[in-house]
Amino acid sequence: MEPTSTTSRRFELLCIMMLTFGQLCIMTGYDSQSFILESVIHSIHEREPARISQYAGYYGQAVCYLAYVTTCLFSPSFLYATSAKTTLLISSICFTSFPIGFLFTNSYYYYFSSVLNGIGFALYYTGNGGYITSHSTRRTIESNVSLSWSFGCCCMIVGSIIMAIITSVTQDQIPQILLENGTQLVDNLHHERRFGDSEIYLLFSVFAAISSLAIFTFMLMPSKDVPNCIESSEKRVSFSEGMKLMADTLKSSKMFTLAPTFVLTGIYTSFWVSVFPTTLTFNMHNSSLIYLTAIYGFGVGVGETIMGIIISTLSKRIKDFGLKPTMLIGCILTTAFCVFALLSTPFDATYTPSHQLPLLFQPTRTTVFLIAIIAGMSDCCLCSVRSVICALAMPKRRAQAFSVSKIYQSLGTCVIFFFSPTLNIYHYALGIPVLCIIACIFFFREARRTQTMERKITQELEDEAEKRRIAKELEAMRQSI
C-alpha cells in the first residue's frame, strides 16, 4: 500500500527531527566549548605553563580543521561503502572523545582528540547531507535544510544555559595568579576573565555527557528512504569509484565558482565561533561580566533559530528564496556583525588579554546579545545556501559536492586559526566584508546557471510525460477501433 503524502511528510519530519536532535547533542558541546576554548586553555597555561601552550586553543582548532580537510577527501566514498546512519554514528563517537580530554588535560590527548574531532566533523556533514537528501523531496529540501540547521543550532541556547548555571555555581572559586612579589591580583580590572579547574571540569563533563546522547539517537534513527527522495540511499558505489567521483568534483568548474562562498563560510565561522567570543574574555574591562560568553552563545542560538524559521517559511512561498535572496541577506548581516565587532573590541584582544579601549563602545550584556543574534542569523543564511546549492548544482554528485564545499570551508577556517595569534580585529572586520562581495558575485552566477538547468530538466520531464500521455491515448484509440 502506497503511503499518502501526509503520512510520507510525517515520516520525513520524524527523520529530520531525529537528525536535528543528534546534531543538537554533538554541537552543544562543540560550539559552546569553541566559544571559550582559547580562554580556557589560556587559564590552564597561566596556572601550569608546562602543561599546555597558551595558544593551543587556536592551534587545536587549526589541527581539527586540517583533519577535517583530509577526511573530506574520502568521506563520500566512506558513505557509499557504509550508510548515512553508520557515518553519523561514527562521527558522534569522535565528537564525544574531545570534551573527555579536559577531565585530564594534557597536550598529547588534546591534539589527538582534535584530530578525531576533525574526522567526526567531516563524517557528520557527509552523513548529514546523505541523510537529508534521502529523506527529502525537491519540494521539501529547502525547508528541511533550514529546519534542521536552525533547530540544531538551538544547541547554542542549551550550551549557554549550561555555561551560565555552571559559572554561577563556581563563581566563588576565582583563580588568582601570584605576582613576582608573592601577592595576588584581586582587582578585576587588572586581569581577564579566568576559568578555574572545577568550572572547566564541570563544563566539559556535561558537554561529554550530552554528546554521548547523539550516539544513541543515531543508533535509533530510521534508515528507510522517503518516496520520491532526491537521492536514494540504496545507491552503492565502490570505494575506488567514489574517489574518482571526488576527484572529478574537485576539478569541477561549478565548485571553483562556488569556492569563494565556501571559503567565506569557513573564515567567518572561525571569527564568530572562536575569535570574537575570545575577545569578550580577553577584554580586561569585561572581567567582572562573567556571563558574557553564555549570553553570546544564547544570542547566537536565538539568531540561528529565528533565521532558520524565516528561511523555511519564505522558501515555501517564494521560489528559490533559499538561493540568491538568502545569500544576499547573509552577506549583509555578516558585514553588520563585523562592523559591530570592530566598534566594540580592543584591537589586540583577539590574541592576548588587553586593557585597550574599543573604538566606540564597551561590550555590555545587551549589546553582546544583539551582536550575537546578528552572528546567528548571518551564519544560518550562509550555511543554508551552501547546503541548498550543493544539493541542486550537482545532482549526480551531491555527496561529493557537500564534501568539496567543506574542504574549502575548513581550509579557510584552518588557515585563520593557524594565524590567529598574529591577527587583530581590523584584519577580520575589513577582510570578511570584502570576501562577502566576491562570494556574492560568484554565487549569483552559479545560482543563475543552476536555476536554468533546473528549468531545462523540468521542461524535459514535462515533455516526456506529455509524450507518454499521447501514446496512451493513441493506444486506447487503436484498441477501441
XYZ file of C-alpha atoms in Angstrom:
481
model
C 0.000 0.000 0.000
C 1.429 3.357 -1.106
C 1.815 5.846 1.729
C -0.227 9.041 1.468
C 1.573 12.354 1.035
C 0.595 13.309 4.598
C 1.994 10.093 6.047
C 5.166 10.447 3.992
C 5.649 14.012 5.169
C 5.207 12.969 8.801
C 7.810 10.235 8.417
C 10.088 12.717 6.655
C 9.755 15.200 9.528
C 10.375 12.446 12.092
C 13.644 11.531 10.374
C 14.734 15.158 10.011
C 13.932 15.969 13.650
C 15.852 12.932 14.925
C 18.782 14.022 12.781
C 18.370 17.514 14.207
C 18.336 16.242 17.799
C 21.534 14.304 17.160
C 23.123 17.458 15.741
C 21.948 19.412 18.779
C 23.631 16.911 21.115
C 27.041 16.830 19.440
C 27.086 20.541 18.681
C 26.013 21.595 22.186
C 29.440 20.599 23.370
C 31.423 21.551 20.290
C 30.074 25.050 19.616
C 29.865 26.038 23.286
C 33.406 24.900 24.017
C 34.633 26.687 20.885
C 33.416 29.977 22.385
C 35.661 29.533 25.413
C 38.370 27.123 24.215
C 41.236 29.608 23.827
C 40.282 31.339 27.096
C 40.132 28.010 28.959
C 43.491 26.902 27.549
C 44.971 30.302 28.428
C 43.717 29.949 32.020
C 45.236 26.459 32.331
C 48.530 27.705 30.893
C 48.696 30.592 33.362
C 48.439 28.170 36.284
C 50.632 25.419 34.778
C 52.735 26.761 31.859
C 54.379 23.391 31.178
C 51.052 21.600 30.840
C 49.854 23.123 27.548
C 50.693 26.023 25.204
C 48.870 29.318 25.744
C 47.697 29.362 22.095
C 46.712 25.683 21.994
C 43.063 26.746 21.814
C 43.607 28.258 18.373
C 46.188 25.686 17.252
C 43.998 22.776 18.361
C 41.122 24.078 16.265
C 43.511 24.521 13.331
C 44.558 20.860 13.709
C 40.888 19.892 13.916
C 40.092 21.583 10.616
C 43.234 20.198 8.980
C 42.000 16.696 9.849
C 38.610 17.794 8.588
C 40.072 18.754 5.182
C 41.892 15.428 4.866
C 38.866 13.339 5.849
C 36.591 15.208 3.429
C 38.620 13.733 0.563
C 37.356 10.210 1.258
C 34.242 10.706 3.429
C 31.827 10.442 0.425
C 33.444 7.113 -0.516
C 33.057 6.005 3.100
C 29.378 6.975 2.888
C 28.956 4.805 -0.213
C 30.746 1.903 1.441
C 28.565 2.062 4.566
C 25.458 4.239 5.010
C 24.457 7.703 6.203
C 23.337 6.265 9.539
C 26.653 4.461 10.158
C 28.615 7.553 9.136
C 26.654 9.693 11.596
C 27.126 7.148 14.372
C 30.921 7.075 13.989
C 31.043 10.864 13.850
C 29.173 11.141 17.158
C 31.767 8.889 18.838
C 34.564 11.131 17.533
C 32.820 14.252 18.832
C 32.361 12.750 22.283
C 36.078 11.994 22.597
C 37.072 15.683 22.623
C 35.457 17.080 25.809
C 36.517 13.973 27.740
C 40.125 15.138 27.387
C 39.526 18.169 29.593
C 38.972 15.903 32.554
C 42.745 15.212 32.486
C 44.128 17.957 30.237
C 47.449 17.289 28.530
C 48.854 18.306 25.161
C 49.096 14.813 23.675
C 45.496 13.774 24.143
C 44.289 17.307 23.378
C 45.776 17.327 19.872
C 44.868 13.658 19.296
C 41.225 14.339 20.196
C 41.332 17.457 17.996
C 42.217 15.192 15.075
C 39.332 12.854 15.987
C 37.052 15.863 16.209
C 38.031 16.893 12.675
C 37.372 13.391 11.389
C 33.992 13.406 13.141
C 33.169 16.765 11.597
C 33.785 15.540 8.061
C 31.875 12.303 8.591
C 28.986 14.112 10.254
C 28.394 16.610 7.463
C 28.752 13.943 4.780
C 26.305 11.710 6.622
C 24.028 14.667 7.304
C 23.886 15.587 3.612
C 23.289 11.989 2.595
C 20.548 11.501 5.170
C 18.742 14.745 4.320
C 18.730 14.066 0.562
C 17.384 10.533 1.087
C 14.667 11.883 3.403
C 13.649 14.989 1.410
C 11.973 15.669 -1.913
C 12.745 18.560 -4.240
C 9.757 20.375 -2.795
C 10.872 19.993 0.824
C 14.681 20.183 0.610
C 14.986 23.928 1.330
C 12.526 23.705 4.221
C 14.185 20.617 5.705
C 17.691 22.069 5.447
C 16.722 25.315 7.188
C 14.649 23.492 9.831
C 17.470 21.060 10.546
C 20.052 23.802 10.754
C 18.034 26.276 12.821
C 16.694 23.829 15.415
C 20.020 22.008 15.514
C 21.571 25.353 16.390
C 19.401 25.504 19.499
C 22.460 23.684 20.830
C 23.934 27.124 21.428
C 20.973 28.073 23.590
C 21.315 24.817 25.541
C 25.078 25.284 25.818
C 24.752 28.875 27.015
C 22.307 27.828 29.749
C 24.722 25.105 30.862
C 27.617 27.593 30.950
C 25.559 30.125 32.921
C 24.478 27.549 35.511
C 27.982 26.136 35.998
C 29.511 29.618 36.138
C 27.029 30.638 38.831
C 27.889 27.521 40.848
C 31.655 28.018 40.599
C 31.930 31.838 40.532
C 33.285 31.997 44.095
C 36.329 29.981 43.044
C 38.046 32.768 41.067
C 41.572 31.643 40.178
C 44.360 34.027 41.057
C 47.919 34.401 39.812
C 50.816 35.238 42.091
C 52.848 38.291 41.201
C 56.627 38.306 41.466
C 56.436 39.719 44.989
C 54.145 36.883 46.078
C 50.947 38.960 46.286
C 47.776 38.135 44.390
C 45.835 40.093 41.802
C 42.356 40.632 43.171
C 41.188 43.671 41.249
C 39.034 42.509 38.324
C 40.194 45.428 36.206
C 43.765 44.088 36.182
C 43.150 40.721 34.561
C 40.986 38.931 32.061
C 38.107 36.543 32.831
C 39.637 33.265 34.053
C 38.338 29.699 34.318
C 39.041 27.608 37.405
C 39.699 23.855 37.426
C 36.312 22.963 38.916
C 34.485 25.124 36.354
C 36.413 23.505 33.489
C 35.796 20.008 34.880
C 32.046 20.542 35.263
C 31.622 22.234 31.877
C 33.358 19.559 29.855
C 31.827 16.681 31.844
C 28.358 17.922 30.914
C 29.383 18.518 27.290
C 30.713 14.956 27.056
C 27.513 13.530 28.554
C 25.292 15.448 26.124
C 27.475 14.481 23.135
C 27.070 10.822 24.072
C 23.277 11.158 23.648
C 23.869 11.608 19.919
C 25.346 8.107 19.768
C 22.061 6.566 20.928
C 19.962 8.917 18.761
C 21.776 7.955 15.561
C 21.533 4.256 16.504
C 17.725 4.524 16.740
C 17.221 6.753 13.673
C 15.128 5.268 10.782
C 17.121 4.417 7.661
C 14.254 3.831 5.204
C 14.084 6.432 2.402
C 11.022 8.626 1.814
C 9.125 8.271 -1.509
C 10.445 10.453 -4.355
C 13.518 11.416 -2.343
C 16.211 13.491 -4.011
C 18.804 10.730 -3.799
C 18.216 7.152 -2.683
C 20.464 5.639 -0.039
C 20.224 2.314 -1.902
C 22.684 3.589 -4.488
C 26.047 1.950 -3.921
C 29.374 2.857 -5.471
C 32.690 1.146 -4.773
C 35.280 2.993 -2.714
C 37.561 3.500 -5.733
C 34.676 4.746 -7.880
C 33.737 7.115 -5.083
C 37.278 8.509 -5.000
C 37.155 9.041 -8.769
C 33.871 10.925 -8.397
C 35.501 13.015 -5.666
C 38.448 13.870 -7.915
C 36.088 14.875 -10.741
C 34.079 17.055 -8.371
C 37.211 18.780 -7.076
C 38.050 19.721 -10.674
C 34.516 20.874 -11.468
C 34.145 24.476 -12.651
C 30.993 24.732 -10.521
C 32.981 24.070 -7.367
C 35.624 26.607 -8.382
C 32.902 29.185 -8.925
C 31.395 28.474 -5.513
C 34.784 28.320 -3.741
C 34.634 31.976 -2.517
C 31.281 31.226 -0.846
C 32.673 28.169 0.921
C 35.876 29.947 1.980
C 33.815 32.866 3.279
C 31.762 30.478 5.423
C 34.936 28.970 6.876
C 36.716 32.224 7.661
C 33.579 33.781 9.093
C 32.932 30.674 11.210
C 36.360 30.930 12.832
C 35.642 34.579 13.614
C 32.202 34.333 15.203
C 32.659 30.891 16.803
C 36.014 31.402 18.475
C 37.844 34.676 17.854
C 35.112 37.153 18.796
C 33.940 35.319 21.952
C 37.610 35.087 22.963
C 37.825 38.887 22.775
C 34.977 39.092 25.283
C 37.081 37.261 27.875
C 40.423 38.820 26.857
C 38.993 42.336 27.262
C 40.127 43.136 30.829
C 37.314 45.682 31.211
C 34.838 42.773 30.938
C 36.379 40.592 33.658
C 33.514 41.243 36.081
C 30.928 40.291 33.412
C 31.367 36.567 33.897
C 28.217 35.609 31.953
C 29.108 37.377 28.688
C 30.128 34.178 26.892
C 26.921 32.424 27.955
C 24.871 35.423 26.804
C 26.726 35.407 23.488
C 26.012 31.702 22.934
C 22.352 32.186 23.812
C 22.052 35.079 21.356
C 23.686 33.107 18.541
C 21.266 30.230 19.101
C 18.302 32.603 19.049
C 19.561 34.195 15.831
C 20.111 30.829 14.139
C 16.627 29.642 15.093
C 14.855 32.840 14.025
C 16.559 32.953 10.637
C 16.015 29.231 10.063
C 12.276 29.648 10.610
C 12.227 32.696 8.313
C 14.042 30.868 5.513
C 11.868 27.767 5.924
C 8.662 29.805 5.832
C 9.596 32.027 2.897
C 11.031 29.113 0.900
C 7.521 27.631 0.796
C 6.068 30.883 -0.574
C 8.862 32.326 -2.726
C 10.506 30.100 -5.329
C 14.265 29.740 -4.837
C 14.294 32.015 -1.795
C 16.942 29.700 -0.348
C 19.425 30.748 -3.041
C 20.192 34.350 -4.076
C 17.891 36.184 -1.598
C 19.252 34.207 1.355
C 22.848 34.720 0.186
C 22.362 38.472 -0.077
C 20.759 38.705 3.371
C 23.543 36.580 4.833
C 26.315 38.784 3.428
C 24.623 41.973 4.662
C 24.255 40.541 8.166
C 27.844 39.239 8.112
C 29.117 42.717 7.277
C 26.973 44.215 10.049
C 28.446 41.753 12.558
C 31.986 42.690 11.512
C 31.222 46.403 11.913
C 29.814 45.988 15.425
C 32.720 43.726 16.388
C 35.189 46.344 15.186
C 33.499 49.131 17.153
C 33.283 47.178 20.416
C 36.580 45.253 20.540
C 40.110 46.343 21.593
C 42.328 45.891 18.540
C 44.603 43.260 20.165
C 42.013 41.361 22.251
C 41.774 38.694 19.526
C 45.057 37.097 20.654
C 46.043 38.467 24.088
C 44.449 39.892 27.245
C 44.056 43.617 26.585
C 43.414 46.754 28.602
C 42.990 48.890 25.455
C 39.689 50.675 24.802
C 37.436 49.803 21.820
C 36.864 52.311 19.022
C 33.347 53.312 20.091
C 31.774 51.378 22.993
C 32.471 48.695 25.570
C 30.501 45.445 25.291
C 27.575 45.099 27.673
C 25.161 42.234 28.222
C 22.606 43.875 25.921
C 24.990 44.781 23.089
C 26.647 41.341 23.172
C 23.240 39.662 22.964
C 22.210 41.793 19.962
C 25.537 41.251 18.195
C 25.204 37.512 18.827
C 21.743 37.446 17.232
C 23.223 39.016 14.100
C 26.001 36.406 14.128
C 23.492 33.557 14.369
C 21.230 34.904 11.632
C 24.115 35.505 9.228
C 25.620 32.069 9.845
C 22.260 30.387 9.271
C 21.952 32.152 5.909
C 25.446 31.205 4.722
C 25.153 27.583 5.839
C 21.675 27.213 4.339
C 22.699 28.473 0.903
C 25.759 26.235 0.961
C 23.623 23.161 1.652
C 20.965 24.073 -0.920
C 23.366 24.921 -3.751
C 25.334 21.709 -3.170
C 22.135 19.674 -3.319
C 20.991 21.321 -6.571
C 24.103 22.289 -8.557
C 25.483 18.749 -8.915
C 22.507 16.345 -8.745
C 24.626 13.290 -9.679
C 27.427 14.030 -7.196
C 25.688 15.568 -4.190
C 27.746 13.799 -1.518
C 30.959 14.852 -3.260
C 29.709 18.430 -3.634
C 28.976 18.609 0.109
C 32.463 17.343 0.901
C 34.216 19.694 -1.527
C 32.320 22.615 -0.001
C 33.548 21.559 3.434
C 37.116 21.207 2.139
C 37.146 24.825 1.011
C 35.350 25.915 4.170
C 37.650 24.066 6.536
C 40.758 25.249 4.661
C 39.650 28.831 5.284
C 38.999 28.088 8.956
C 42.266 26.165 9.366
C 44.393 28.980 7.908
C 42.716 31.590 10.108
C 43.248 29.550 13.291
C 46.928 28.986 12.492
C 47.434 32.741 12.051
C 45.015 33.849 14.794
C 47.823 34.602 17.319
C 49.018 37.355 14.925
C 45.724 38.806 13.616
C 43.979 41.785 15.220
C 40.361 42.875 14.946
C 40.991 45.034 11.870
C 42.099 42.044 9.799
C 38.794 40.276 10.412
C 36.465 43.278 10.305
C 37.820 44.573 6.995
C 38.748 41.324 5.235
C 35.486 39.409 5.724
C 33.170 42.064 4.168
C 35.438 42.236 1.096
C 35.194 38.460 0.770
C 31.388 38.769 1.080
C 31.280 40.912 -2.055
C 33.461 38.488 -4.022
C 31.438 35.478 -2.829
C 28.128 37.131 -3.758
C 29.275 37.835 -7.325
C 30.344 34.238 -7.973
C 27.434 32.672 -6.082
C 24.839 34.641 -8.052
C 26.452 33.468 -11.295
C 26.300 29.802 -10.315
C 22.786 30.100 -8.839
C 21.581 31.509 -12.152
C 23.106 28.561 -14.020
C 21.538 26.111 -11.570
C 18.086 27.657 -11.986
C 18.440 27.479 -15.781
C 19.499 23.824 -15.538
C 16.521 23.012 -13.313
C 14.088 24.700 -15.724
C 15.542 22.660 -18.590
C 15.275 19.408 -16.645
C 11.711 20.246 -15.591
C 10.744 21.009 -19.178
C 12.246 17.727 -20.388
C 10.320 15.815 -17.739
C 7.090 17.578 -18.697
C 7.694 16.836 -22.401
C 8.367 13.189 -21.592
C 5.183 12.998 -19.525
C 3.217 14.591 -22.369
C 4.617 12.054 -24.853
C 3.591 9.193 -22.587
C 0.089 10.681 -22.244
C -0.323 10.994 -26.018
C 0.996 7.469 -26.543
C -1.549 6.109 -24.052
C -4.396 7.982 -25.806
C -3.333 6.634 -29.214
C -3.130 3.113 -27.822
C -6.593 3.498 -26.316
C -7.974 4.703 -29.663
C -6.429 1.733 -31.513
C -7.913 -0.706 -29.019
C -11.372 0.905 -29.366
C -11.203 0.572 -33.172
